[in-house]
C-alpha positions as a Python dict, from the first residue, in 0.01 Angstrom:
ca = {
    (1, 'M'): (0, 0, 0),
    (2, 'N'): (-372, -71, -75),
    (3, 'T'): (-724, -192, 136),
    (4, 'S'): (-717, -436, -153),
    (5, 'Y'): (-442, -645, -111),
    (6, 'Y'): (-390, -703, 231),
    (7, 'E'): (-713, -808, 183),
    (8, 'T'): (-644, -1063, -44),
    (9, 'L'): (-283, -1166, 87),
    (10, 'D'): (-536, -1271, 417),
    (11, 'E'): (-759, -1445, 173),
    (12, 'N'): (-459, -1658, 82),
    (13, 'F'): (-376, -1741, 359),
    (14, 'N'): (-682, -1862, 464),
    (15, 'K'): (-748, -2062, 149),
    (16, 'A'): (-407, -2210, 246),
    (17, 'M'): (-435, -2290, 592),
    (18, 'E'): (-811, -2465, 518),
    (19, 'L'): (-549, -2694, 261),
    (20, 'M'): (-318, -2769, 493),
    (21, 'N'): (-563, -2910, 727),
    (22, 'K'): (-803, -3038, 491),
    (23, 'E'): (-855, -3449, 440),
    (24, 'L'): (-701, -3432, 44),
    (25, 'S'): (-687, -3829, -170),
    (26, 'H'): (-370, -3874, -391),
    (27, 'E'): (-587, -3854, -670),
    (28, 'E'): (-657, -3486, -588),
    (29, 'L'): (-295, -3354, -486),
    (30, 'I'): (-178, -3479, -834),
    (31, 'S'): (-509, -3302, -979),
    (32, 'M'): (-418, -2957, -753),
    (33, 'L'): (-61, -2990, -868),
    (34, 'K'): (-160, -3010, -1253),
    (35, 'N'): (-400, -2748, -1250),
    (36, 'G'): (-412, -2547, -905),
    (37, 'N'): (-317, -2187, -788),
    (38, 'I'): (43, -2120, -663),
    (39, 'A'): (-70, -2211, -271),
    (40, 'E'): (-263, -2460, -376),
    (41, 'K'): (28, -2658, -593),
    (42, 'Q'): (271, -2602, -317),
    (43, 'I'): (21, -2732, -19),
    (44, 'A'): (-11, -2997, -252),
    (45, 'A'): (360, -3063, -345),
    (46, 'L'): (417, -3073, 85),
    (47, 'R'): (170, -3299, 118),
    (48, 'L'): (258, -3548, -126),
    (49, 'D'): (347, -3835, 16),
    (50, 'T'): (436, -4062, -258),
    (51, 'I'): (346, -4134, -620),
    (52, 'N'): (202, -4397, -763),
    (53, 'S'): (314, -4379, -1211),
    (54, 'E'): (530, -4203, -1448),
    (55, 'K'): (276, -3996, -1494),
    (56, 'D'): (233, -3797, -1130),
    (57, 'A'): (721, -3764, -1157),
    (58, 'D'): (559, -3602, -1528),
    (59, 'I'): (299, -3425, -1315),
    (60, 'L'): (544, -3327, -1038),
    (61, 'I'): (838, -3284, -1291),
    (62, 'N'): (626, -2974, -1566),
    (63, 'N'): (655, -2810, -1251),
    (64, 'L'): (1012, -2794, -1146),
    (65, 'T'): (1042, -2468, -1424),
    (66, 'G'): (824, -2219, -1592),
    (67, 'Q'): (639, -2203, -1173),
    (68, 'D'): (568, -1986, -932),
    (69, 'G'): (1018, -1979, -683),
    (70, 'K'): (746, -2148, -411),
    (71, 'I'): (628, -2404, -677),
    (72, 'R'): (966, -2483, -736),
    (73, 'E'): (1158, -2591, -428),
    (74, 'A'): (852, -2725, -306),
    (75, 'V'): (864, -2956, -603),
    (76, 'S'): (1243, -3050, -616),
    (77, 'M'): (1206, -3093, -220),
    (78, 'R'): (974, -3412, -337),
    (79, 'I'): (1170, -3463, -674),
    (80, 'N'): (1482, -3572, -417),
    (81, 'E'): (1344, -3760, -177),
    (82, 'F'): (1093, -3920, -404),
    (83, 'M'): (1375, -4057, -613),
    (84, 'S'): (1587, -4154, -356),
    (85, 'N'): (1402, -4435, -303),
    (86, 'P'): (1471, -4723, -551),
    (87, 'D'): (1142, -4835, -615),
    (88, 'L'): (1014, -4480, -757),
    (89, 'L'): (1293, -4403, -888),
    (90, 'P'): (1198, -4567, -1268),
    (91, 'F'): (918, -4335, -1295),
    (92, 'F'): (1125, -4071, -1304),
    (93, 'E'): (1372, -4261, -1568),
    (94, 'N'): (1245, -4154, -1921),
    (95, 'T'): (1362, -3888, -2173),
    (96, 'K'): (1140, -3630, -2160),
    (97, 'S'): (1191, -3504, -1886),
    (98, 'Y'): (1583, -3524, -1915),
    (99, 'D'): (1601, -3118, -2036),
    (100, 'I'): (1421, -3028, -1748),
    (101, 'F'): (1651, -3097, -1459),
    (102, 'L'): (1916, -2974, -1703),
    (103, 'D'): (1736, -2661, -1675),
    (104, 'A'): (1711, -2707, -1303),
    (105, 'I'): (2006, -2734, -1198),
    (106, 'I'): (2072, -2341, -1280),
    (107, 'D'): (1757, -2224, -1153),
    (108, 'I'): (1811, -1935, -916),
    (109, 'N'): (1690, -2030, -632),
    (110, 'A'): (2044, -2207, -494),
    (111, 'N'): (1798, -2453, -315),
    (112, 'I'): (1595, -2610, -624),
    (113, 'C'): (1962, -2722, -811),
    (114, 'R'): (2135, -2854, -464),
    (115, 'N'): (1771, -3058, -434),
    (116, 'I'): (1786, -3179, -796),
    (117, 'I'): (2137, -3248, -853),
    (118, 'S'): (2095, -3441, -549),
    (119, 'A'): (1769, -3626, -696),
    (120, 'I'): (1933, -3669, -1011),
    (121, 'S'): (2260, -3873, -844),
    (122, 'N'): (2091, -4100, -822),
    (123, 'M'): (1990, -4165, -1172),
    (124, 'K'): (2383, -4157, -1226),
    (125, 'N'): (2370, -4651, -1323),
    (126, 'N'): (2142, -4534, -1612),
    (127, 'C'): (2341, -4523, -1928),
    (128, 'E'): (2069, -4347, -2078),
    (129, 'F'): (2025, -4068, -1850),
    (130, 'S'): (2380, -4068, -1767),
    (131, 'S'): (2486, -4056, -2205),
    (132, 'Y'): (2258, -3840, -2286),
    (133, 'F'): (2272, -3609, -1947),
    (134, 'T'): (2651, -3574, -1964),
    (135, 'R'): (2711, -3479, -2309),
    (136, 'K'): (2442, -3166, -2298),
    (137, 'L'): (2559, -3090, -1923),
    (138, 'T'): (2940, -3043, -2111),
    (139, 'Q'): (2820, -2831, -2385),
    (140, 'K'): (2574, -2612, -2123),
    (141, 'T'): (2942, -2596, -1898),
    (142, 'S'): (3101, -2484, -2261),
    (143, 'A'): (2894, -2229, -2431),
    (144, 'L'): (2862, -2083, -2024),
    (145, 'L'): (3234, -2048, -2018),
    (146, 'E'): (3338, -1883, -2363),
    (147, 'V'): (3078, -1650, -2236),
    (148, 'I'): (3203, -1517, -1983),
    (149, 'K'): (3585, -1582, -1977),
    (150, 'D'): (3518, -1258, -2159),
    (151, 'F'): (3336, -1074, -1903),
    (152, 'D'): (3507, -770, -1754),
    (153, 'F'): (3420, -888, -1372),
    (154, 'Q'): (3515, -591, -1167),
    (155, 'E'): (3212, -411, -1328),
    (156, 'G'): (2936, -630, -1124),
    (157, 'K'): (2639, -656, -1340),
    (158, 'Y'): (2379, -893, -1299),
    (159, 'K'): (2447, -1039, -1631),
    (160, 'V'): (2765, -1107, -1587),
    (161, 'N'): (2615, -1290, -1219),
    (162, 'K'): (2433, -1434, -1410),
    (163, 'E'): (2556, -1645, -1593),
    (164, 'V'): (2849, -1709, -1312),
    (165, 'F'): (2617, -1846, -1050),
    (166, 'K'): (2457, -2050, -1396),
    (167, 'L'): (2842, -2159, -1440),
    (168, 'Y'): (2880, -2246, -1074),
    (169, 'W'): (2598, -2498, -1093),
    (170, 'C'): (2712, -2633, -1387),
    (171, 'L'): (3088, -2711, -1219),
    (172, 'E'): (2906, -2883, -924),
    (173, 'T'): (2672, -3111, -1158),
    (174, 'L'): (2991, -3249, -1342),
    (175, 'Y'): (3183, -3271, -940),
    (176, 'H'): (2882, -3564, -859),
    (177, 'F'): (2917, -3726, -1272),
    (178, 'T'): (3276, -3665, -1277),
    (179, 'E'): (3329, -4051, -1431),
    (180, 'K'): (3033, -4073, -1654),
    (181, 'V'): (3138, -3705, -1841),
    (182, 'D'): (3351, -3752, -2208),
    (183, 'F'): (3730, -3706, -2005),
    (184, 'A'): (3865, -3511, -2342),
    (185, 'E'): (3554, -3263, -2304),
    (186, 'L'): (3573, -3203, -1914),
    (187, 'K'): (3970, -3180, -1918),
    (188, 'K'): (3893, -2863, -2169),
    (189, 'I'): (3620, -2712, -1919),
    (190, 'L'): (3899, -2786, -1631),
    (191, 'L'): (4106, -2608, -1837),
    (192, 'T'): (3926, -2303, -1880),
    (193, 'A'): (3707, -2289, -1555),
    (194, 'K'): (4082, -2242, -1382),
    (195, 'D'): (4189, -1907, -1532),
    (196, 'I'): (3822, -1797, -1462),
    (197, 'N'): (3888, -1406, -1263),
    (198, 'E'): (3635, -1540, -1038),
    (199, 'Y'): (3669, -1752, -763),
    (200, 'T'): (3365, -1910, -708),
    (201, 'I'): (3409, -2013, -1108),
    (202, 'R'): (3811, -2207, -971),
    (203, 'E'): (3706, -2326, -627),
    (204, 'K'): (3453, -2538, -833),
    (205, 'T'): (3724, -2620, -1082),
    (206, 'A'): (3982, -2708, -797),
    (207, 'K'): (3733, -2943, -623),
    (208, 'I'): (3673, -3114, -929),
    (209, 'L'): (4011, -3180, -953),
    (210, 'T'): (4006, -3313, -608),
    (211, 'K'): (3975, -3671, -826),
    (212, 'H'): (4360, -3633, -879),
    (213, 'F'): (4272, -3738, -1278),
    (214, 'S'): (4583, -3990, -1432),
    (215, 'D'): (4700, -3685, -1640),
    (216, 'P'): (5021, -3430, -1624),
    (217, 'D'): (4801, -3096, -1709),
    (218, 'L'): (4486, -3143, -1458),
    (219, 'E'): (4774, -3260, -1179),
    (220, 'N'): (4959, -2872, -1369),
    (221, 'A'): (4651, -2728, -1289),
    (222, 'R'): (4559, -2894, -926),
    (223, 'Q'): (4917, -2758, -802),
    (224, 'E'): (4851, -2426, -929),
    (225, 'L'): (4461, -2375, -699),
    (226, 'K'): (4684, -2419, -433),
    (227, 'N'): (4852, -2212, -466),
    (228, 'D'): (4559, -2012, -550),
    (229, 'P'): (4540, -1574, -377),
    (230, 'N'): (4227, -1726, -308),
    (231, 'Y'): (4202, -1948, 17),
    (232, 'Y'): (3847, -2088, -25),
    (233, 'V'): (4029, -2168, -410),
    (234, 'R'): (4338, -2357, -231),
    (235, 'R'): (4137, -2531, 44),
    (236, 'F'): (4096, -2784, -216),
}
């Protein structure tokens, strides 16, 4: 690497340190989140103590996808924190945010997936959100299953791993929203997912089946997975 690369690194580090120590108002932090560079947006998210409006929430959410991973992770942490506060939660309850949340639960960074699943779990009792989000979630999960069920997992290709990763986090989200999901759709998903030749998918399926549905087909599926050759699947 050339000298200019290290000079740029030093310059960015010094700017970041300056921002961490500088007194910044709430309005300045929000402005940085909206218009700043990678370092500025990341630091603004980490230093933000609260939000005061739906506009503030929108600016946070708009940085949750299509941004550098450092920004996305910092923003997801703050969103999770703010949405756990009943006084701040209403700022996030608007339809335009729901599709962004749907993309964020399958982010390539697992920490972001966890943060957003935790965050949106606070909106389970919002009927508008639960109805819209779970419908879209089951559609996305079913589409992924249609692709993945025909994969040759021995190939180990990037596309295989990427799609399995997405399905894994969709199933984890379904676990948290099971009681809000259309039962017929959920049953179809679980009966397909239990046969996927990738243990992490069967593991998540087994986890959902611990809910003990009053359905003979799902009970049979649960018993089948309790005898799965993989320990992580049958432990449920």
